[in-house]
Coordinates of C-alpha atoms in Angstrom, one line a residue:
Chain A
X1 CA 0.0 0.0 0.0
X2 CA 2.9 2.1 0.9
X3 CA 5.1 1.4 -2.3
X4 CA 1.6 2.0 -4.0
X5 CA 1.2 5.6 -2.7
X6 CA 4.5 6.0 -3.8
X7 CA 4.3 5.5 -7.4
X8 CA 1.2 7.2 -7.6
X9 CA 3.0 10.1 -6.6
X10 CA 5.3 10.2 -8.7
X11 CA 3.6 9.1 -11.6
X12 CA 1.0 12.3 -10.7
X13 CA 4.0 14.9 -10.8
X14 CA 5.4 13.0 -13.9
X15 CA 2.0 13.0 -15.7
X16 CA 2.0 17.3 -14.9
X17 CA 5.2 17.3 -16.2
X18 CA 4.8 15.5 -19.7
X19 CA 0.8 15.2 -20.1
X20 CA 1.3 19.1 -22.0
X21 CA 4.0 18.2 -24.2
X22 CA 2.4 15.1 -25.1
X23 CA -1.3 16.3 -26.1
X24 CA 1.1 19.0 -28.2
X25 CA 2.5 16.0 -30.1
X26 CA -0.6 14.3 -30.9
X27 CA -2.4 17.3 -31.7
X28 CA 0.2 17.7 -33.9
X29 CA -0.7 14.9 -36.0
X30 CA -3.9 15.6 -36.0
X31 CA -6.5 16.5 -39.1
X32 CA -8.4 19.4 -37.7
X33 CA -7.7 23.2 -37.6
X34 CA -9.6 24.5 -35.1
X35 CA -10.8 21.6 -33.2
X36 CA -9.7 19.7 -30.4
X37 CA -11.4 16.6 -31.6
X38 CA -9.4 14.0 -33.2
X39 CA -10.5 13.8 -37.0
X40 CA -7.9 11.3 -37.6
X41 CA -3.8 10.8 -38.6
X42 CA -1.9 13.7 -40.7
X43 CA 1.5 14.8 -42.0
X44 CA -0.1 17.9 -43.1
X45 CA 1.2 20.0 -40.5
X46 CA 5.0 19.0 -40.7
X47 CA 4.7 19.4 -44.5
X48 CA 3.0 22.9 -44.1
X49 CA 6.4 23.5 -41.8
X50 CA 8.6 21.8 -44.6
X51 CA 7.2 24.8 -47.6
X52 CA 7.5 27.3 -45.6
X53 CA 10.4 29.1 -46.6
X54 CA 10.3 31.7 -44.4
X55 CA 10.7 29.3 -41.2
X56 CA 13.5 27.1 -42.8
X57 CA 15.4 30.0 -42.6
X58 CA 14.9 31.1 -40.0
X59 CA 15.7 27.2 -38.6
X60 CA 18.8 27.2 -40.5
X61 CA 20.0 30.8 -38.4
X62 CA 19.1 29.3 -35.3
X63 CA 20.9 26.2 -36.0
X64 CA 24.0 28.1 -37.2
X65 CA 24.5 30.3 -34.6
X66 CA 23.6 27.4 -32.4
X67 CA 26.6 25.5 -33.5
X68 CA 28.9 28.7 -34.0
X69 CA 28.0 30.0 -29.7
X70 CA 28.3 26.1 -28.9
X71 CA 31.8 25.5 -30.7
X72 CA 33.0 29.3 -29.2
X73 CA 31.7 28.6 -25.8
X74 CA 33.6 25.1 -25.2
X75 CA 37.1 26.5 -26.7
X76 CA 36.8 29.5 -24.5
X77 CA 35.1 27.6 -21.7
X78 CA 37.2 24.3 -21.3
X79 CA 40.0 26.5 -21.5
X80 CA 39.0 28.8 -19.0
X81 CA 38.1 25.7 -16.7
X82 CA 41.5 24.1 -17.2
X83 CA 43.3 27.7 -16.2
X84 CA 40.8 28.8 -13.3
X85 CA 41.9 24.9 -12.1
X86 CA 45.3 24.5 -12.4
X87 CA 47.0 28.1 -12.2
X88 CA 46.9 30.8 -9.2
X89 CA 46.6 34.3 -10.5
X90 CA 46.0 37.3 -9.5
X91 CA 42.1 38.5 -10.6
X92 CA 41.2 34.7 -10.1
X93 CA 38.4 35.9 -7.3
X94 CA 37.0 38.2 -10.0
X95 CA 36.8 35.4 -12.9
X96 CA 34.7 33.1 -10.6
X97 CA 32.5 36.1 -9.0
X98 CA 31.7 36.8 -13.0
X99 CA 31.0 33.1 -14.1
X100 CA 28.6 32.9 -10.9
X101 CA 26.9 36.5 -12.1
X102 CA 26.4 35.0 -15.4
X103 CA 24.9 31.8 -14.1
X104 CA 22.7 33.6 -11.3
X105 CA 21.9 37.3 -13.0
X106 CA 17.8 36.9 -14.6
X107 CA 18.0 36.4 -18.3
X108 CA 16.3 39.6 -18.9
X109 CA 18.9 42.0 -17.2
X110 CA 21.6 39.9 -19.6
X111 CA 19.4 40.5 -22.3
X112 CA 19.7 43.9 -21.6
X113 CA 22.8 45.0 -20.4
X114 CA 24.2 43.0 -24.1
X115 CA 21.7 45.7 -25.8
X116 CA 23.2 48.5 -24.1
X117 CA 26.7 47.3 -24.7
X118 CA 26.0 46.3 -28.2
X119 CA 24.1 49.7 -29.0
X120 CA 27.0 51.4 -27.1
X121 CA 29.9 50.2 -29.7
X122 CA 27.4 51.1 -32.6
X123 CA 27.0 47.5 -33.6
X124 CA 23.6 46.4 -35.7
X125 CA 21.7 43.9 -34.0
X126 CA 21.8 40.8 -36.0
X127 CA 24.2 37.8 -36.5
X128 CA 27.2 38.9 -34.5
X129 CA 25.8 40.3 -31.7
X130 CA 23.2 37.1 -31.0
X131 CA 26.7 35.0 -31.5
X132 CA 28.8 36.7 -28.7
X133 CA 25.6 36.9 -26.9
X134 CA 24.6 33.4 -26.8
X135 CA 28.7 32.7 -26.6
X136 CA 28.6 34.4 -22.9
X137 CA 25.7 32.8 -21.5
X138 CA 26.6 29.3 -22.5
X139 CA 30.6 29.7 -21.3
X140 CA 29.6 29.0 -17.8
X141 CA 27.5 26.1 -18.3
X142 CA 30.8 24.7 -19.9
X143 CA 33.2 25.6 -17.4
X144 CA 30.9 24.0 -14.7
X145 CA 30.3 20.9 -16.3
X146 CA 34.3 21.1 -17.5
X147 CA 35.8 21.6 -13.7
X148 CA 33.5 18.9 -12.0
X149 CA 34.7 16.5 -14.0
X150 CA 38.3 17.9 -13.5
X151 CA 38.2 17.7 -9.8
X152 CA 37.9 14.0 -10.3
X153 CA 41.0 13.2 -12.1
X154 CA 43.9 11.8 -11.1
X155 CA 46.9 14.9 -10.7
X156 CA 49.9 12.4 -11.3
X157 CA 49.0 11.9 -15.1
X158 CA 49.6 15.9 -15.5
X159 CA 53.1 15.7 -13.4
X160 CA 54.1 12.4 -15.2
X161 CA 53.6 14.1 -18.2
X162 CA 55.4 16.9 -17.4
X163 CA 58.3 14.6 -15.8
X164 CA 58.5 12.9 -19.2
X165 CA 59.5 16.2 -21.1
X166 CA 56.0 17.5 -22.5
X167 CA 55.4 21.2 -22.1
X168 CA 52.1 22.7 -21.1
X169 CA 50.4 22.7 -24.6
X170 CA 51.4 18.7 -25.2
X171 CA 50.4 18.4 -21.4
X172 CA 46.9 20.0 -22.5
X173 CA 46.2 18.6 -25.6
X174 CA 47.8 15.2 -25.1
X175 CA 46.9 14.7 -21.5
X176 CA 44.3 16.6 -20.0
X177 CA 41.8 17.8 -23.2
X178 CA 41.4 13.7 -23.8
X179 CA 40.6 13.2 -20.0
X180 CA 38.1 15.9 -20.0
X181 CA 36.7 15.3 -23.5
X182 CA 33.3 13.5 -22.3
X183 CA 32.7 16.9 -20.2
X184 CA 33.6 19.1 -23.0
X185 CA 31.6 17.0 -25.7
X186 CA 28.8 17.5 -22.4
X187 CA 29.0 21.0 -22.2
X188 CA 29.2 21.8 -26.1
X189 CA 25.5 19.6 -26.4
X190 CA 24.4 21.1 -23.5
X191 CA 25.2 24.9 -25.3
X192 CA 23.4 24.0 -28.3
X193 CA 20.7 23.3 -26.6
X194 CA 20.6 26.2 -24.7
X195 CA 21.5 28.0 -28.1
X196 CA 18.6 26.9 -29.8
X197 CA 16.2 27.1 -26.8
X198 CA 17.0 30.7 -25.9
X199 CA 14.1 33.7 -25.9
X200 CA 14.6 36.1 -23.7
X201 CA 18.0 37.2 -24.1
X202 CA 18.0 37.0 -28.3
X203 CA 15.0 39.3 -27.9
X204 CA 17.1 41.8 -27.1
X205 CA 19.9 41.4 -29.0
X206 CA 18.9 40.5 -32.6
X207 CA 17.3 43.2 -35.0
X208 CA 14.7 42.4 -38.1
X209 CA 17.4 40.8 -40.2
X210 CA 18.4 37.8 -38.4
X211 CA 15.9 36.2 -36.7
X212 CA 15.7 33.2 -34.8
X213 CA 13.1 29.9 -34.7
X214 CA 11.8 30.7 -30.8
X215 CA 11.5 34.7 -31.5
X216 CA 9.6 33.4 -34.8
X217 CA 7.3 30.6 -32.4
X218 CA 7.1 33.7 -29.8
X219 CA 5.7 35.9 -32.6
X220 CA 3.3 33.4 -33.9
X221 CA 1.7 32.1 -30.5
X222 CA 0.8 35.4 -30.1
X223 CA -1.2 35.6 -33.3
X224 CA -2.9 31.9 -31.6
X225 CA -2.9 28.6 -31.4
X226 CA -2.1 27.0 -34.7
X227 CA -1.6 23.2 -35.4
X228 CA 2.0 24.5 -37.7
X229 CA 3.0 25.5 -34.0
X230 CA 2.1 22.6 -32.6
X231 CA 4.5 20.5 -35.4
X232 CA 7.1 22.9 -35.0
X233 CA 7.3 22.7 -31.1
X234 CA 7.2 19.1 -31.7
X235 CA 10.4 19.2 -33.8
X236 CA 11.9 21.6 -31.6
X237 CA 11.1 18.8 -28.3
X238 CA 12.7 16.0 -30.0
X239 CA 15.7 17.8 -30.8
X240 CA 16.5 18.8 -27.2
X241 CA 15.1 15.2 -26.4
X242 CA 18.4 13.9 -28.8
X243 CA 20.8 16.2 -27.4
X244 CA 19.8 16.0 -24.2
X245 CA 20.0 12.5 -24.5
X246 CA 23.4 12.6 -26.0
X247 CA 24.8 14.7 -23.2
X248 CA 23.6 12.5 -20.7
X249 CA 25.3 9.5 -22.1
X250 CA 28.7 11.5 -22.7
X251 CA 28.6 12.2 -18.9
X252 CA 27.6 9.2 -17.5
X253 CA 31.1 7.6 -19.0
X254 CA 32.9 8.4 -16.2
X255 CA 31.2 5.9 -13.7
Chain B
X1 CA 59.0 33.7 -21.3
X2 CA 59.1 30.0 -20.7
X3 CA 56.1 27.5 -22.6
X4 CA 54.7 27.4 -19.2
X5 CA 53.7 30.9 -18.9
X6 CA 52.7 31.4 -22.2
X7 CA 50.2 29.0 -22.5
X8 CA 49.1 30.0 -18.5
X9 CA 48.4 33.3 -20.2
X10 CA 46.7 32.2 -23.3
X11 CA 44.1 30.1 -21.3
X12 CA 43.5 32.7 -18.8
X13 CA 43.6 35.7 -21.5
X14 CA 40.8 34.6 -23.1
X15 CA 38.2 33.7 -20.5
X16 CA 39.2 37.2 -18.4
X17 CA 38.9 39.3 -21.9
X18 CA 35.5 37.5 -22.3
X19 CA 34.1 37.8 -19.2
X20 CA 35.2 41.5 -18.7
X21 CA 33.8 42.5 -22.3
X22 CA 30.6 40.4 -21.5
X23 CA 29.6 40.0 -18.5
X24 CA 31.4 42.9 -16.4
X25 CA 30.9 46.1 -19.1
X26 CA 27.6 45.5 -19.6
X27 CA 26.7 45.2 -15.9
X28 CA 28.0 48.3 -15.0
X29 CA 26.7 49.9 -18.3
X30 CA 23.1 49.3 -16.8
X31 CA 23.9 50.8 -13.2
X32 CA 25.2 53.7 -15.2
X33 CA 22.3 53.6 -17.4
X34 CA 20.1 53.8 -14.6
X35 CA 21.5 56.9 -13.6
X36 CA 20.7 58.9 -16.8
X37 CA 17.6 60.4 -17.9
X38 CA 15.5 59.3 -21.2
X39 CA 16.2 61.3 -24.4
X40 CA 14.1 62.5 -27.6
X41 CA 15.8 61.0 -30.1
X42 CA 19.0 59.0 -28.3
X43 CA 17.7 56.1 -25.8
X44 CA 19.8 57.9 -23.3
X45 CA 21.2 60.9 -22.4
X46 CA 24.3 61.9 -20.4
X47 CA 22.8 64.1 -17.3
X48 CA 23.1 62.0 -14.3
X49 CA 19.8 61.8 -12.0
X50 CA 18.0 59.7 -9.8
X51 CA 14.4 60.2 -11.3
X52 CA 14.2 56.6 -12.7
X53 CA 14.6 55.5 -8.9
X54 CA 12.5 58.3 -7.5
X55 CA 9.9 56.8 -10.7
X56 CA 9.3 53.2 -9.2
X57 CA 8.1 54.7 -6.0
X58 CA 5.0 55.1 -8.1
X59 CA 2.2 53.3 -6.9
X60 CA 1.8 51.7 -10.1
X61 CA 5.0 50.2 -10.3
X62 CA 5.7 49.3 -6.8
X63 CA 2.5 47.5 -7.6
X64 CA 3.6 45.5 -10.6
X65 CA 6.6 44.6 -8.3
X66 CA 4.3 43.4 -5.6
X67 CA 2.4 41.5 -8.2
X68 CA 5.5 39.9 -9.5
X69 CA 7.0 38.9 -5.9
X70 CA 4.2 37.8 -4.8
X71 CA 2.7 35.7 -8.2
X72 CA 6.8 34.1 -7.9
X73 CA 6.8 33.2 -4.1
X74 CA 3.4 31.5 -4.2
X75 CA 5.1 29.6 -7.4
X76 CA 7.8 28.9 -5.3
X77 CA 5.9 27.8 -2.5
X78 CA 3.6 25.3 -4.9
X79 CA 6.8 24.2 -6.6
X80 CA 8.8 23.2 -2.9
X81 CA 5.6 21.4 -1.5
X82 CA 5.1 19.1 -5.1
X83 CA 8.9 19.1 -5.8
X84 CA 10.2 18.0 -2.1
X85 CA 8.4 14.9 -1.9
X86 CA 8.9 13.9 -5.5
X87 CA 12.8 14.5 -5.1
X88 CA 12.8 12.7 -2.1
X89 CA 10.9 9.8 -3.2
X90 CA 13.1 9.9 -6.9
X91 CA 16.6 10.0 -4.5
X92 CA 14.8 7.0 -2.1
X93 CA 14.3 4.8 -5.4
X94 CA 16.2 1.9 -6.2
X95 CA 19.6 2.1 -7.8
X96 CA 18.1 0.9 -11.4
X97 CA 15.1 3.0 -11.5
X98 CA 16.8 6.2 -10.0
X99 CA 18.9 7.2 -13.3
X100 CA 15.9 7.0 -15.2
X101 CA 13.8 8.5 -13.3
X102 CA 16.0 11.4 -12.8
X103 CA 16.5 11.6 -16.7
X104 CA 12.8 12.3 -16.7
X105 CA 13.4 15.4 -14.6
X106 CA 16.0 16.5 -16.9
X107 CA 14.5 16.2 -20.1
X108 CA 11.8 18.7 -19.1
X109 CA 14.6 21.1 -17.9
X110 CA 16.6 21.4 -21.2
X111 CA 13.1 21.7 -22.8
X112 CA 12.4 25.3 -24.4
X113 CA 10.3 26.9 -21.5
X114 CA 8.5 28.7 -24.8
X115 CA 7.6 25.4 -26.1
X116 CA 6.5 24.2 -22.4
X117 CA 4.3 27.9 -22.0
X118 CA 2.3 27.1 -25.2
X119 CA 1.8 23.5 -24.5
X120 CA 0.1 24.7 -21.5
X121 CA -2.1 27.5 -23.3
X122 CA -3.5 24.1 -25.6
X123 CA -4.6 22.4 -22.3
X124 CA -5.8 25.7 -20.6
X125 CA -7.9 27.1 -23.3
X126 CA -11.2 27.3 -23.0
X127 CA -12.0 24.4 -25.2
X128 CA -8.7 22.6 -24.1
X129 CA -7.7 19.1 -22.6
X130 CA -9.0 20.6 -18.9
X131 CA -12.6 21.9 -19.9
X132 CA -13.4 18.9 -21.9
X133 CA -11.9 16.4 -19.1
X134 CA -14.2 18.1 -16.4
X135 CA -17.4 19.0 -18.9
X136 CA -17.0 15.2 -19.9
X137 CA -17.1 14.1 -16.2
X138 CA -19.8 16.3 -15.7
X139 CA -18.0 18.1 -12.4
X140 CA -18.7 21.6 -14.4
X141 CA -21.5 22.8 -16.7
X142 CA -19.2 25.6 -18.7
X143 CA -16.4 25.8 -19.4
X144 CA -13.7 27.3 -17.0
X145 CA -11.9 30.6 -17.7
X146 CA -8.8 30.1 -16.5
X147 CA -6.6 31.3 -19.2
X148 CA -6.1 34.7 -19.2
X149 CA -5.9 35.0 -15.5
X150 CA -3.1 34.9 -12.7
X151 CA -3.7 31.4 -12.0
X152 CA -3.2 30.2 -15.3
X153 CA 0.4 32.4 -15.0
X154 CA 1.0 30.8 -11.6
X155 CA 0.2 27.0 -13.2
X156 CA 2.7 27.9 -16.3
X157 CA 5.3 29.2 -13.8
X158 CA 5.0 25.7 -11.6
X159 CA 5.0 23.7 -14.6
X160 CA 8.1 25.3 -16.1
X161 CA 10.0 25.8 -13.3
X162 CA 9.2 22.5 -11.7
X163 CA 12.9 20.8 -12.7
X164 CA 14.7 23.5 -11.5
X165 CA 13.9 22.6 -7.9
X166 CA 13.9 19.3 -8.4
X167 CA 17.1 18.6 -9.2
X168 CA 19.2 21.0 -6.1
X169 CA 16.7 19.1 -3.8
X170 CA 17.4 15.3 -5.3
X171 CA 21.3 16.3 -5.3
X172 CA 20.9 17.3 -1.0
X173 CA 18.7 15.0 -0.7
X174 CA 21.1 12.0 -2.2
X175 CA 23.8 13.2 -0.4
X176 CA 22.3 13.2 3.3
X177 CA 23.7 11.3 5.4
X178 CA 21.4 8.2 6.2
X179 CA 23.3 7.2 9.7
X180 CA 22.3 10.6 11.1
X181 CA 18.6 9.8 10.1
X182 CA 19.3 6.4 11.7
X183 CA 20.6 7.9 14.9
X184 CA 18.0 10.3 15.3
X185 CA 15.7 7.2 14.8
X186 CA 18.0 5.2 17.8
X187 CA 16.9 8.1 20.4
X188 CA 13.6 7.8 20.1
X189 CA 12.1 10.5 17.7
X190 CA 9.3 10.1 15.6
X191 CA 9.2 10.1 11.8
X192 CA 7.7 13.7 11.6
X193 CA 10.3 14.8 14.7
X194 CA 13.1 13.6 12.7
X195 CA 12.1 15.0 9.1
X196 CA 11.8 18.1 10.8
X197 CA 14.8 18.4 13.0
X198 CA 17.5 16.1 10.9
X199 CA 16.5 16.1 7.3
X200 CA 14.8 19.1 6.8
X201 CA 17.8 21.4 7.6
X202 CA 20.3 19.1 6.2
X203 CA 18.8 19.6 2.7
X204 CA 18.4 23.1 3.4
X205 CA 21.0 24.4 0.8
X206 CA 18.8 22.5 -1.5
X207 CA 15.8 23.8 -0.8
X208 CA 17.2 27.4 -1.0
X209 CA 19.2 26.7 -4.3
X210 CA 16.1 25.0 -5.5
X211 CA 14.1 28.0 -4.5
X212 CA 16.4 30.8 -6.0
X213 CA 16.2 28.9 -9.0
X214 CA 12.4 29.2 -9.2
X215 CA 11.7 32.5 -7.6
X216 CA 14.2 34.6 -9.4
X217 CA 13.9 33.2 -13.1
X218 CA 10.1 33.6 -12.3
X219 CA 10.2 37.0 -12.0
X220 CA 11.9 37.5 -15.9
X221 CA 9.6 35.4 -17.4
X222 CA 7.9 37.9 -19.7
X223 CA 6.3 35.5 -22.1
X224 CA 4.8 33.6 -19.3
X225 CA 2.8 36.5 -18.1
X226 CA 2.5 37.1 -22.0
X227 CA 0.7 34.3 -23.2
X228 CA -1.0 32.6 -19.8
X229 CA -2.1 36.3 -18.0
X230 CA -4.5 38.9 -18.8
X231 CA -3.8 42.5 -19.5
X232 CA -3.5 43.2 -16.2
X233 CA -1.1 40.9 -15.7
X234 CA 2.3 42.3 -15.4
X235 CA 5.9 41.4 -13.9
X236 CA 9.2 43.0 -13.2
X237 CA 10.1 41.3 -16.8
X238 CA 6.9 42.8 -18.7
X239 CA 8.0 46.0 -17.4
X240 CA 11.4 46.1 -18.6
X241 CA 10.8 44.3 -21.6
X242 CA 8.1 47.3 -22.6
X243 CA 10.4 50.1 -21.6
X244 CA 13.6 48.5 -23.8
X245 CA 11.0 47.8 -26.4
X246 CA 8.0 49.9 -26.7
X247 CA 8.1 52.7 -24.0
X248 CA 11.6 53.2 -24.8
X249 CA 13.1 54.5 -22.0
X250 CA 16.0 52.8 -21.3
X251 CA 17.3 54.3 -18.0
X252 CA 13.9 53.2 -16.4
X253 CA 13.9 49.7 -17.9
X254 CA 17.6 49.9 -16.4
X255 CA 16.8 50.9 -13.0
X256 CA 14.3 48.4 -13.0
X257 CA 17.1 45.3 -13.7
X258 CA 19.3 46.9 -11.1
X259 CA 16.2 46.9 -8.4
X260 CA 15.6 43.3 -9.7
X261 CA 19.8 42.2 -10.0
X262 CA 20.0 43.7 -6.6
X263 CA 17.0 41.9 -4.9
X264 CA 18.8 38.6 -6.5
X265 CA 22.2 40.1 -4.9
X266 CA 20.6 40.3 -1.1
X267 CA 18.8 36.4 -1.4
X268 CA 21.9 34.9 -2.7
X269 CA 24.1 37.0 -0.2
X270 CA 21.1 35.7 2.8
X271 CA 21.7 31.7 0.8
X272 CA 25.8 31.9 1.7
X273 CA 25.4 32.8 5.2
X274 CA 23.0 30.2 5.5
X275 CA 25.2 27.6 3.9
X276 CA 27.7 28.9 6.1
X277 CA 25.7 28.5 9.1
X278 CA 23.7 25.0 8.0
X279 CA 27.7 23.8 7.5
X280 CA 29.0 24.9 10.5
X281 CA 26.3 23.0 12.2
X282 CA 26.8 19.6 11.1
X283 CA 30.9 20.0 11.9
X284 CA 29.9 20.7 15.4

């Protein structure tokens, strides 16, 4: 009875968690505009998606700055990881105070405090600054995920390396950068995601010219509900699904 | 320069140019902002005053920062009393179930919260998944109205914010130390005695991380409010979303973030003592 209550409790909180996302997906297969009813199977949605133009495009910015912040973010942030680790410098209090400011500050003061820098150094709001933008707020997400799994390796390797002759770069890229390459695979997944997930802060920072797939779902939800949205959140669900699913495995190697 | 120091410098370089260029600049850009007074044709213009402060002593907007508080704290409220429980009972589960079970939290988390928000619109509308359930069962005669209002915003802030104390309150929860439990159990206290003497304050750095995690993001959540609340609905993020966007007066919208950055400031500065003090405890 006990075990019973339970499951039953988590099932509930499970069921509140998925029971949205999956009427979404069946209601985006299903052959009605306006109704709720289900009038039976269709593609027609997801093909609607596939001719419009417009929204590939759109799809294909998001995914390229997606990969472009992602591959940025890792360089910068396993890097970062591997120095704020291993080194004492002066300034090192500051670097961590920042990372935890970035992780911590509400997306909407980022969002906005990128505008005004941006607007400041006369930049136009488009590809670049949405790159650098979504470069900073994934760089600490990699240096987390990069330092836990640093403080879990074994510091002889570095100083047998060393003791055999390599200098810091061979140490790095022969030594270390292998050792920490399911965290930095991790943590590049785990940027794209948030690359291609992010609203609030590329509402700030991108102009007319460049925009992205959620500003474009943002702009039609608030037109209504349309069964194209529905299709389109459904492909946007299974690719964080993949990744997700990706990163998970890359981390678990360690065990 | 030895190889040492110039790859020591590279590594660090980099991240410190970032970060200052990124994350520091623009900070202080916005306090600065905050400072200046709204132009005619420029966003801002150079003549320092404290109007935009003196500005959100305006009934009006003190009450859109009440509404916001106040709309996130009850959403961190619903989200501790559904989400402790469910963490516990996810960190209690056997060793083959638990990584599943915790992947479950975490697929929700990475999930676009814009995707989540409009999911819940489809079961909240008036002909949605809830009105049809309950007309069907014949526990209501018309349909409910409860898009559109603050409850719906409170129900898409719990659903989408959900993980995010989930997962500091499984990772405390995991880590308490069963023999203490145990002990406690040895000398005699109840079961409600011990969960509120022994576990509750060991796992309180996850229930405040897990909190700060809801309440704060809560309050930015423009779309949210957007999509789920009426017109009269409108948080700290609405606000300076409409004065960057529409209003366009930038060293409002700015002294708005800093209200809001330094509201996050006192919490998290009010979490580390805490820590502090929670830690020091279980040494003694």
């Amino acid at each position: 009875m006990k075990g019973l209550g339970r499951s039953s409790y988590l099932a509930l909180v499970f069921g509140f968690l998925y029971l949205p996302i999956a009427v979404l997906i069946i209601y985006s297969f299903n052959d009605a505009k306006y109704s709720l009813e289900w009038k039976g199977f269709t593609w027609n949605w997801y093909q609607t998606l596939w001719q419009n133009d417009d929204l590939i495009e759109v799809a294909l910015h998001s995914l390229t700055i997606a990969l472009l912040s992602a591959t940025l973010a890792t360089i910068v942030g396993t890097l970062g990881a591997v120095a704020l680790y291993r080194y004492q410098f002066s300034g090192k209090k500051l670097l961590n105070g920042l990372i935890f400011i970035l992780i911590m500050s509400p997306e909407i003061v980022m969002g906005i405090s990128l505008l005004l820098l941006f607007v400041t150094l006369g930049m136009d709001l488009g590809f670049s600054t949405l790159l650098l933008s979504h470069t900073t707020f994934s760089i600490p997400f990699v240096v987390v995920t990069v330092l836990s799994r640093m403080s879990g390796f074994d510091k002889f390797l570095i100083e047998a390396a060393k003791d055999l002759g390599a200098t810091e770069f061979q140490t790095f890229i022969k030594v270390i950068l292998p050792l920490l390459m399911p965290a930095v695979v991790a943590g590049w997944l785990l940027s794209f995601t948030l690359s291609m997930d992010d609203v609030i802060i590329s509402f700030f920072v991108t102009g007319p010219d460049y925009e992205v797939l959620p500003l474009k779902v943002y702009s039609m939800v608030r037109l209504g509900v349309k069964p194209e949205i529905n299709a389109l959140s459904t492909v946007m669900f299974a690719l964080t699904l993949v990744l997700v699913l990706l990163a998970q495995f890359f981390l678990k190697e360690k065990k | 320069m030895t190889d040492k120091t110039v790859f020591k410098r590279f590594a660090i370089g980099i991240i410190a140019i970032w970060l200052v260029l990124f994350a520091l600049v623009p900070n202080l850009m916005v306090i600065i902002a905050s400072f200046m007074t709204q132009g005619e044709s420029e966003f801002i213009v150079w003549t320092p005053s404290i109007s935009s402060y003196q500005r959100m002593l305006d009934p009006l907007y003190l009450q859109v920062f009440w509404n916001s508080f106040y709309l996130s704290a009850f959403t961190t409220v619903l989200c501790l009393l559904i989400g402790y429980p469910f963490a516990y009972l996810i960190a209690r589960a056997g060793p083959k179930a638990r990584p599943i079970l915790l992947l479950l939290v975490i697929v929700p988390f990475w999930t676009s919260s814009l995707v989540r928000t409009y999911a819940m619109i489809i079961i909240l509308n008036a002909n949605g998944l809830l009105n049809s359930t309950l007309l069907g069962l014949g526990l209501i005669n018309e349909p409910l109205q409860i898009l559109y209002t603050d409850t719906a915003v409170i129900a898409g802030l719990v659903y989408t914010l959900l993980p995010f104390m989930v997962l500091p309150l499984y990772a405390a929860i995991e880590k308490l130390d069963w023999r203490l439990v145990e002990a406690a159990r040895d000398l005699g206290a109840r079961k409600v005695r011990t969960f509120v003497s022994v576990i509750i304050p060991l796992t309180m750095p996850g229930i405040v991380a897990g909190s700060m995690l809801v309440f704060l993001p809560g309050l930015g959540m423009f779309y949210i409010a957007d999509f789920l609340g009426g017109s009269k609905t409108t948080l700290i993020g609405n606000l300076i979303q409409r004065q960057f966007l529409s209003a366009r007066d930038w060293p409002f919208g700015s002294a708005a973030s800093v209200t809001l950055t330094v509201t996050m400031g006192v919490m998290i500065w009010i979490y580390l003592l805490s820590a502090k003090r929670a830690n020091a405890k279980v040494e003694v």
